[in-house]
Coordinates of C-alpha atoms in Angstrom, one line a residue:
M1 CA 1.0 -9.3 -5.9
K2 CA 4.6 -9.7 -7.0
N3 CA 4.5 -12.4 -9.7
L4 CA 7.3 -12.0 -12.1
K5 CA 6.4 -12.0 -15.8
L6 CA 9.4 -10.3 -17.1
S7 CA 13.0 -10.8 -16.6
L8 CA 14.7 -7.8 -15.0
S9 CA 18.0 -8.8 -16.7
A10 CA 16.3 -8.1 -20.0
L11 CA 15.6 -4.5 -19.2
L12 CA 18.6 -2.1 -20.4
A13 CA 19.1 1.5 -18.8
V14 CA 19.4 4.3 -21.4
V15 CA 23.0 5.7 -21.2
L16 CA 22.7 9.4 -20.6
L17 CA 25.6 12.2 -20.2
V18 CA 25.3 13.6 -16.7
T19 CA 25.7 17.4 -16.7
S20 CA 24.8 18.0 -12.9
C21 CA 24.7 16.0 -9.7
N22 CA 21.9 18.1 -8.5
D23 CA 19.7 17.8 -11.6
D24 CA 16.9 15.2 -10.9
D25 CA 16.1 14.6 -14.4
D26 CA 19.6 13.2 -15.0
F27 CA 21.1 10.1 -14.1
I28 CA 24.2 10.2 -11.6
S29 CA 27.6 9.5 -13.1
D30 CA 29.8 6.8 -11.7
G31 CA 32.6 9.1 -12.1
G32 CA 33.8 7.9 -15.4
G33 CA 31.5 10.0 -17.5
E34 CA 29.0 7.1 -18.1
P35 CA 26.2 6.1 -15.6
D36 CA 25.8 2.7 -14.5
A37 CA 22.9 0.5 -15.9
F38 CA 20.0 0.2 -13.5
V39 CA 18.7 -3.2 -12.6
G40 CA 15.5 -1.9 -11.4
A41 CA 13.7 1.2 -10.2
V42 CA 11.9 2.6 -7.1
Y43 CA 8.9 5.0 -7.5
A44 CA 7.6 7.0 -4.5
M45 CA 4.5 9.2 -4.3
T46 CA 4.6 12.8 -2.8
N47 CA 0.8 13.0 -2.5
G48 CA 1.2 16.8 -2.8
N49 CA 3.0 18.8 -0.5
G50 CA 1.2 21.3 1.8
Q51 CA -2.5 22.3 2.0
I52 CA -4.3 24.0 -0.7
S53 CA -7.8 24.1 1.0
G54 CA -9.3 21.6 3.5
I55 CA -8.2 18.0 2.5
I56 CA -6.7 19.1 -0.7
Q57 CA -2.9 18.9 -1.0
G58 CA -0.6 20.4 -3.6
A59 CA 0.3 19.0 -6.9
N60 CA 0.8 15.2 -6.8
T61 CA 4.3 13.9 -8.2
I62 CA 5.9 10.4 -8.7
V63 CA 9.6 10.6 -7.8
S64 CA 11.7 7.8 -9.9
Y65 CA 14.9 6.4 -8.8
G66 CA 17.2 3.9 -10.6
R67 CA 18.1 0.8 -8.7
N68 CA 21.6 -0.1 -8.6
A69 CA 23.0 -3.5 -8.3
D70 CA 23.9 -2.8 -4.7
G71 CA 20.4 -1.6 -3.8
T72 CA 21.3 2.0 -3.7
L73 CA 19.0 4.6 -5.4
T74 CA 20.0 7.1 -7.9
P75 CA 17.2 9.6 -8.6
I76 CA 16.0 9.8 -12.1
G77 CA 13.3 12.7 -11.7
P78 CA 10.0 13.9 -10.7
V79 CA 7.0 13.4 -13.0
S80 CA 3.6 15.1 -12.4
T81 CA 0.4 12.9 -11.9
G82 CA -1.9 15.6 -13.4
G83 CA -3.8 15.8 -10.3
N84 CA -3.6 16.8 -6.4
G85 CA -2.8 14.9 -3.3
G86 CA -5.0 14.6 -0.3
D87 CA -5.0 14.5 3.5
F88 CA -7.7 12.4 5.0
D89 CA -6.1 11.7 8.5
G90 CA -6.4 15.0 10.4
G91 CA -3.2 16.8 9.2
E92 CA -0.3 15.4 11.1
G93 CA 1.3 14.2 7.9
L94 CA 1.7 10.4 8.5
D95 CA -0.2 7.9 6.3
P96 CA -2.6 10.9 5.0
L97 CA -4.7 8.3 3.2
I98 CA -4.7 5.7 5.8
S99 CA -4.2 3.1 3.0
A100 CA -1.9 0.6 1.3
Y101 CA -1.3 0.6 -2.5
A102 CA -1.9 4.2 -3.3
L103 CA 0.8 3.4 -5.9
T104 CA 1.1 -0.1 -7.5
K105 CA 2.3 -1.6 -10.7
T106 CA 1.2 -4.1 -13.2
D107 CA 2.8 -7.7 -12.8
D108 CA 4.8 -7.2 -16.3
N109 CA 6.5 -3.8 -15.0
E110 CA 5.3 -2.0 -17.9
N111 CA 2.8 0.2 -15.9
L112 CA 2.6 2.3 -12.9
L113 CA -0.8 3.2 -11.4
A114 CA -1.5 6.3 -8.9
V115 CA -4.2 7.7 -6.9
N116 CA -4.8 11.5 -6.8
A117 CA -6.7 11.8 -3.6
G118 CA -7.3 15.5 -3.9
S119 CA -8.6 15.3 -7.4
N120 CA -10.7 12.3 -7.1
T121 CA -8.7 10.9 -10.0
I122 CA -6.2 8.0 -10.9
T123 CA -3.4 8.2 -13.4
S124 CA -1.5 5.5 -15.5
F125 CA 1.9 5.7 -16.7
N126 CA 3.9 3.7 -18.9
I127 CA 7.1 2.7 -17.7
Q128 CA 10.0 3.2 -20.2
D129 CA 13.1 1.1 -20.8
D130 CA 15.2 3.4 -18.8
F131 CA 12.8 3.2 -16.0
S132 CA 11.5 6.9 -16.4
L133 CA 7.7 7.3 -16.6
E134 CA 5.4 8.7 -19.4
M135 CA 1.8 9.5 -18.5
A136 CA -0.7 7.2 -20.6
G137 CA -3.7 9.4 -21.7
T138 CA -5.2 11.7 -19.0
P139 CA -6.1 11.1 -15.3
Q140 CA -9.5 9.3 -14.9
P141 CA -12.3 10.4 -12.3
T142 CA -13.2 7.6 -9.8
G143 CA -16.8 9.1 -9.0
A144 CA -16.3 9.4 -5.1
E145 CA -14.1 11.2 -2.7
G146 CA -10.5 10.2 -1.9
P147 CA -9.2 7.5 -4.0
N148 CA -6.8 5.7 -1.9
S149 CA -5.8 2.2 -3.3
I150 CA -5.3 0.5 -6.6
A151 CA -5.4 -3.3 -7.7
Y152 CA -4.5 -4.9 -10.8
T153 CA -5.1 -8.3 -12.4
S154 CA -4.3 -9.4 -16.1
V155 CA -6.6 -10.6 -18.4
D156 CA -6.7 -12.1 -21.8
A157 CA -8.6 -9.9 -24.3
D158 CA -7.8 -7.9 -27.5
G159 CA -6.7 -4.5 -26.8
V160 CA -7.1 -5.0 -23.0
K161 CA -4.3 -6.2 -20.7
G162 CA -6.1 -6.1 -17.2
I163 CA -8.6 -4.9 -14.8
V164 CA -8.0 -2.0 -12.3
Y165 CA -10.1 -1.4 -9.3
V166 CA -9.7 1.6 -7.0
S167 CA -11.3 2.1 -3.6
N168 CA -12.4 5.5 -2.6
I169 CA -12.5 6.7 1.0
S170 CA -15.9 8.1 1.1
R171 CA -19.1 8.9 -0.8
T172 CA -19.8 12.7 -0.6
E173 CA -22.9 12.1 1.7
F174 CA -20.7 10.5 4.4
L175 CA -17.6 12.8 3.9
G176 CA -18.4 15.1 6.8
E177 CA -18.5 12.2 9.2
G178 CA -15.1 11.8 9.4
E179 CA -12.9 8.3 9.7
P180 CA -15.4 6.8 12.3
G181 CA -18.7 7.2 10.1
Q182 CA -17.4 7.3 6.3
Q183 CA -18.5 4.7 3.7
G184 CA -16.7 4.6 0.5
T185 CA -16.8 2.8 -3.0
V186 CA -14.7 0.8 -5.3
T187 CA -14.8 1.4 -9.0
G188 CA -13.4 -0.6 -12.0
F189 CA -11.4 0.3 -15.3
W190 CA -9.9 -1.4 -18.3
L191 CA -6.2 -1.1 -18.6
L192 CA -5.8 -0.9 -22.2
E193 CA -2.7 -2.1 -24.2
D194 CA -1.5 1.4 -24.7
G195 CA -1.7 2.0 -20.9
T196 CA -4.7 4.3 -20.9
L197 CA -7.7 3.5 -18.7
S198 CA -11.2 3.2 -19.6
R199 CA -13.9 3.0 -17.1
I200 CA -16.1 -0.2 -16.8
A201 CA -19.8 0.7 -17.1
G202 CA -21.7 -0.5 -13.9
S203 CA -18.6 -1.4 -11.9
T204 CA -19.1 1.0 -8.8
R205 CA -20.1 -0.8 -5.7
N206 CA -21.1 1.0 -2.4
L207 CA -19.1 -0.2 0.7
A208 CA -20.4 -0.4 4.3
N209 CA -17.0 1.0 5.6
R210 CA -14.2 3.3 4.8
P211 CA -11.7 1.2 2.8
S212 CA -8.0 1.1 3.3
A213 CA -6.9 -1.2 0.5
V214 CA -8.2 -3.3 -2.2
Q215 CA -6.4 -6.4 -3.9
F216 CA -7.3 -9.1 -6.4
S217 CA -6.8 -12.6 -5.6
P218 CA -3.9 -14.3 -7.6
D219 CA -6.3 -16.3 -9.7
G220 CA -8.3 -12.9 -10.6
N221 CA -11.7 -14.5 -9.3
W222 CA -12.1 -12.4 -6.2
L223 CA -11.6 -8.8 -5.3
V224 CA -11.0 -8.2 -1.5
V225 CA -11.3 -5.0 0.3
A226 CA -9.9 -4.1 3.9
S227 CA -11.6 -1.6 6.0
I228 CA -10.1 0.9 8.7
N229 CA -13.2 1.5 10.8
S230 CA -15.0 -1.9 10.9
G231 CA -17.2 -2.0 13.9
A232 CA -17.1 1.7 14.6
A233 CA -20.2 2.7 16.8
A234 CA -20.6 5.8 14.3
L235 CA -21.2 3.7 11.2
A236 CA -24.8 3.9 9.9
S237 CA -24.2 0.6 8.2
G238 CA -23.4 -1.2 11.4
S239 CA -20.6 -3.3 9.6
E240 CA -18.1 -5.2 11.7
D241 CA -16.3 -6.6 8.5
E242 CA -12.7 -5.9 8.3
L243 CA -12.6 -7.7 5.0
V244 CA -15.1 -8.1 2.4
V245 CA -15.0 -10.3 -0.9
Y246 CA -16.6 -9.7 -4.2
A247 CA -16.5 -12.1 -7.1
V248 CA -15.2 -10.8 -10.4
N249 CA -17.5 -11.2 -13.4
N250 CA -16.1 -11.8 -17.1
D251 CA -17.3 -8.4 -17.9
G252 CA -15.1 -6.9 -15.3
T253 CA -17.7 -6.0 -13.0
L254 CA -18.3 -7.3 -9.7
S255 CA -20.9 -9.5 -8.0
A256 CA -24.0 -7.0 -7.0
N257 CA -23.3 -7.4 -3.3
Q258 CA -20.2 -8.8 -1.3
V259 CA -20.3 -12.5 -1.3
A260 CA -18.4 -12.8 2.2
G261 CA -17.1 -10.7 5.1
A262 CA -15.0 -11.5 8.0
T263 CA -13.3 -9.9 11.2
S264 CA -10.7 -11.1 13.6
T265 CA -12.3 -9.1 16.5
L266 CA -16.1 -8.3 17.1
R267 CA -17.0 -5.1 19.2
D268 CA -17.5 -5.6 23.0
N269 CA -15.2 -8.7 22.9
V270 CA -14.2 -10.0 26.1
E271 CA -10.5 -9.8 25.6
G272 CA -10.7 -6.0 25.7
R273 CA -9.0 -6.0 22.3
N274 CA -9.2 -2.9 20.1
L275 CA -10.9 -3.5 16.8
P276 CA -8.8 -4.5 13.9
S277 CA -8.4 -1.1 11.9
A278 CA -7.1 -3.2 9.0
I279 CA -4.8 -1.4 6.7
G280 CA -2.2 -3.3 4.4
F281 CA -2.7 -6.9 3.1
Q282 CA -1.9 -9.2 0.4
I283 CA -3.3 -12.5 -1.1
V284 CA -0.7 -15.2 -1.5
G285 CA -0.3 -18.7 -2.7
N286 CA -3.5 -20.6 -2.5
N287 CA -5.7 -17.4 -2.0
Y288 CA -4.3 -16.9 1.6
V289 CA -5.2 -13.4 2.8
V290 CA -2.7 -11.9 5.1
V291 CA -3.7 -8.6 6.6
T292 CA -2.1 -6.0 9.1
E293 CA -4.4 -4.8 12.0
A294 CA -3.5 -1.3 13.5
R295 CA -5.8 -1.7 16.4
E296 CA -6.8 1.8 16.8
F297 CA -10.9 1.8 17.4
Q298 CA -11.5 0.8 21.0
P299 CA -13.5 -2.3 22.0
D300 CA -16.8 -0.5 22.2
G301 CA -16.5 1.0 18.8
T302 CA -15.5 4.6 19.9
P303 CA -13.0 6.6 18.0
P304 CA -9.2 5.9 18.8
A305 CA -7.5 8.2 21.4
F306 CA -3.7 8.0 21.2
P307 CA -3.2 6.6 24.8
A308 CA -5.8 3.7 24.0
L309 CA -3.6 2.4 21.1
Q310 CA -2.8 -1.3 21.5
D311 CA -0.2 -3.5 19.8
G312 CA -1.0 -4.2 16.3
S313 CA -1.3 -7.6 14.9
V314 CA -1.7 -9.9 11.7
S315 CA -4.6 -12.1 10.9
T316 CA -5.1 -14.8 8.2
W317 CA -7.8 -16.3 6.2
Q318 CA -8.1 -18.5 3.2
I319 CA -10.7 -17.7 0.1
Q320 CA -12.7 -20.7 -0.3
G321 CA -14.5 -21.9 -3.5
D322 CA -17.5 -20.0 -2.8
G323 CA -15.6 -16.7 -1.7
S324 CA -16.1 -17.3 2.1
L325 CA -13.1 -16.6 4.1
N326 CA -11.9 -19.4 6.3
P327 CA -10.0 -18.3 9.5
I328 CA -6.6 -19.6 10.0
S329 CA -4.4 -17.2 12.3
L330 CA -5.9 -14.4 14.2
D331 CA -4.6 -11.7 16.1
V332 CA -1.0 -12.5 16.2
R333 CA 0.6 -9.6 17.7
S334 CA 3.6 -7.7 16.4
G335 CA 4.6 -6.5 19.7
E336 CA 4.0 -6.3 23.4
G337 CA 3.5 -3.7 25.8
N338 CA 3.0 -0.9 23.3
T339 CA 6.0 -1.6 21.4
G340 CA 4.2 -2.8 18.1
R341 CA 1.5 -0.2 17.8
T342 CA 0.0 0.6 14.2
A343 CA 1.0 -2.3 12.3
C344 CA 0.0 -1.1 9.0
W345 CA 2.0 -2.5 5.9
L346 CA 3.5 -5.8 4.9
D347 CA 5.5 -7.5 2.2
F348 CA 6.7 -11.1 1.4
T349 CA 10.2 -12.4 0.8
A350 CA 10.6 -14.0 -2.8
D351 CA 10.1 -17.6 -1.3
G352 CA 7.0 -16.7 0.5
S353 CA 7.9 -18.1 3.7
T354 CA 8.6 -14.8 5.6
F355 CA 7.0 -11.5 5.5
F356 CA 7.7 -7.9 7.2
V357 CA 5.2 -5.5 8.9
S358 CA 6.0 -2.0 9.5
N359 CA 4.9 -0.5 12.8
A360 CA 4.6 3.3 11.8
I361 CA 4.8 5.2 15.1
E362 CA 7.7 2.8 16.4
A363 CA 9.3 3.2 12.9
G364 CA 10.6 -0.5 13.0
L365 CA 9.9 -3.7 11.0
A366 CA 8.6 -6.9 12.6
S367 CA 9.3 -10.4 10.8
F368 CA 6.8 -13.2 10.6
S369 CA 6.9 -16.8 9.3
F370 CA 4.3 -18.0 7.0
N371 CA 3.3 -21.6 6.4
N372 CA -0.1 -22.2 4.4
G373 CA -1.8 -19.4 6.4
V374 CA -0.3 -19.9 9.7
V375 CA 1.8 -16.9 10.9
T376 CA 4.3 -16.8 13.8
L377 CA 6.3 -13.5 15.0
L378 CA 9.8 -14.2 14.5
D379 CA 11.3 -10.8 15.6
Q380 CA 9.6 -7.8 16.7
V381 CA 12.6 -5.6 15.7
A382 CA 13.9 -6.9 12.4
A383 CA 14.8 -3.4 11.6
Q384 CA 14.6 -0.3 13.5
G385 CA 14.6 3.4 12.9
V386 CA 14.0 6.6 14.9
G387 CA 10.7 5.8 16.6
A388 CA 8.4 7.0 19.3
T389 CA 8.5 4.1 21.8
G390 CA 7.4 5.1 25.1
N391 CA 5.3 8.1 23.9
T392 CA 2.0 6.3 24.7
T393 CA 0.2 9.2 26.2
D394 CA 1.4 12.3 24.0
P395 CA 0.7 12.3 20.4
G396 CA 2.4 15.5 19.9
A397 CA 5.8 14.0 21.2
A398 CA 5.2 10.9 19.1
F399 CA 4.6 12.4 15.8
G400 CA 7.4 15.0 16.5
T401 CA 10.0 12.5 17.2
T402 CA 9.2 9.6 14.8
Q403 CA 10.4 8.9 11.1
G404 CA 7.0 7.2 10.8
W405 CA 7.6 4.2 8.8
I406 CA 4.7 3.6 6.3
D407 CA 4.7 1.8 2.9
M408 CA 7.2 -0.8 1.9
W409 CA 8.0 -2.7 -1.2
I410 CA 10.5 -5.7 -1.7
S411 CA 12.1 -5.5 -5.2
D412 CA 11.0 -8.0 -7.7
D413 CA 14.4 -10.1 -7.5
G414 CA 13.6 -10.4 -3.7
Q415 CA 17.0 -8.9 -2.8
F416 CA 16.0 -5.4 -1.2
L417 CA 13.3 -4.1 0.7
Y418 CA 12.5 -0.2 0.5
Q419 CA 10.9 1.5 3.4
L420 CA 9.1 4.8 3.1
Y421 CA 9.6 7.2 6.0
G422 CA 6.3 9.0 6.2
L423 CA 7.7 12.0 8.3
D424 CA 11.2 12.2 7.1
G425 CA 11.0 12.2 3.3
T426 CA 13.5 9.3 3.2
I427 CA 13.6 5.8 1.7
G428 CA 15.4 3.2 3.9
I429 CA 17.3 0.5 2.2
Y430 CA 17.5 -3.0 3.4
R431 CA 19.0 -6.2 2.0
V432 CA 17.0 -9.2 2.5
N433 CA 18.9 -12.1 3.9
G434 CA 16.2 -15.0 4.4
Q435 CA 14.3 -14.2 7.4
S436 CA 16.5 -11.2 8.3
L437 CA 17.4 -7.6 7.0
E438 CA 20.5 -5.8 6.6
F439 CA 20.6 -2.1 6.5
I440 CA 22.3 -0.7 3.4
G441 CA 21.5 3.0 3.5
E442 CA 19.0 5.7 3.0
E443 CA 18.0 8.1 0.1
S444 CA 16.9 11.5 1.1
G445 CA 16.2 14.9 -0.5
N446 CA 13.8 14.2 -3.0
L447 CA 10.6 13.6 -1.2
P448 CA 8.6 16.2 1.2
D449 CA 8.9 15.4 4.8
T450 CA 5.4 15.0 5.3
N451 CA 2.2 13.6 3.6
T452 CA 3.8 11.0 1.2
Q453 CA 1.9 7.9 0.4
G454 CA 2.9 4.9 -1.8
I455 CA 6.1 3.3 -2.8
V456 CA 6.8 0.6 -5.5
A457 CA 10.0 -1.3 -6.2
I458 CA 10.7 -3.3 -9.3

């Protein structure tokens, strides 16, 4: 969640002399020999660049950008995570981890957390006053295959600043089953005051599905996990829960089993709707869970085929005092007639009344209103890039033409939305004007064209 605990105006950028406009390790000069002070930063993750073997990509890197007052970005430089990226989505290079929050930050903007899906580790960074990154300690093993999402909540304890949980795509015994049959885990870590991570003993919980994202409730009492393959016919567990809830104990562990689960759409539903295929979600306000649904698995639970993709949607629940999920708005579609497929990521405006959803294949953003969990589609094309609208039967044409809009993040001051183009190596920049977006520009040349995953803005 994006609760501000630190005033961005208190952060000062370090003034460095620029020697070359092409050196990513330097700030870019304003022409007078001195760089402008950055008001924030954006971080994007390469997730490696090119296959090494199997699902393992090359060395993982975080690319840092200084955020200027007008929303534009200035490259600061790449920093290694100390691990490898991964590809768990068949190799076309779009959304390789099928997840949200592969990169996240602490609420105080002091730490950045990243997954290394090809190395089965996570890395913590300390964010410096000049917004550059310094690795804290060493990458920590997660104990399962393909870490793909990280959540953080603060705690009040000596030497400890928070709890971190990471979701892993699969346990080893399910890895060969592919997306339809994989079952993962979640594992917890203490985030210490110096930015290092320490594993919480006894924190691992086995999941009945392949997770796509993990988040804490704003009050820190609950951990919620979203699933990409809920209801899949190949699942040995038989689970149809797109969301599951765990209670968070005082010792940092979770309840022994999930305390609740829910789905917007069951297998063999009479409406003929594809199953949710939930990816991105946020928990906002009074524990409202807002989740995007890509609608990929078919109604009978069989794996998705490209022509069978349906328009994506948003569903909402509220976490009750016992952890149960009370449904509010279910299957609110982000388009019609295959114009809003693969709704996958979302973020809220600063006032919480509006959120934007990225449709990956269409390379566009839809806007929704939000009122105590009730959501309504405002604009199917609040922003539009180069998408694959109309390529409903030819995946080669779709992936070969779309920019592939995946992860997004709105800056802490609420002024700018930063959209990662998953098949173009670009970050799109939009000014947030209430419920609408104004295109500002793009930043290219520092990210690989494919296999990127994760973006954070402060």
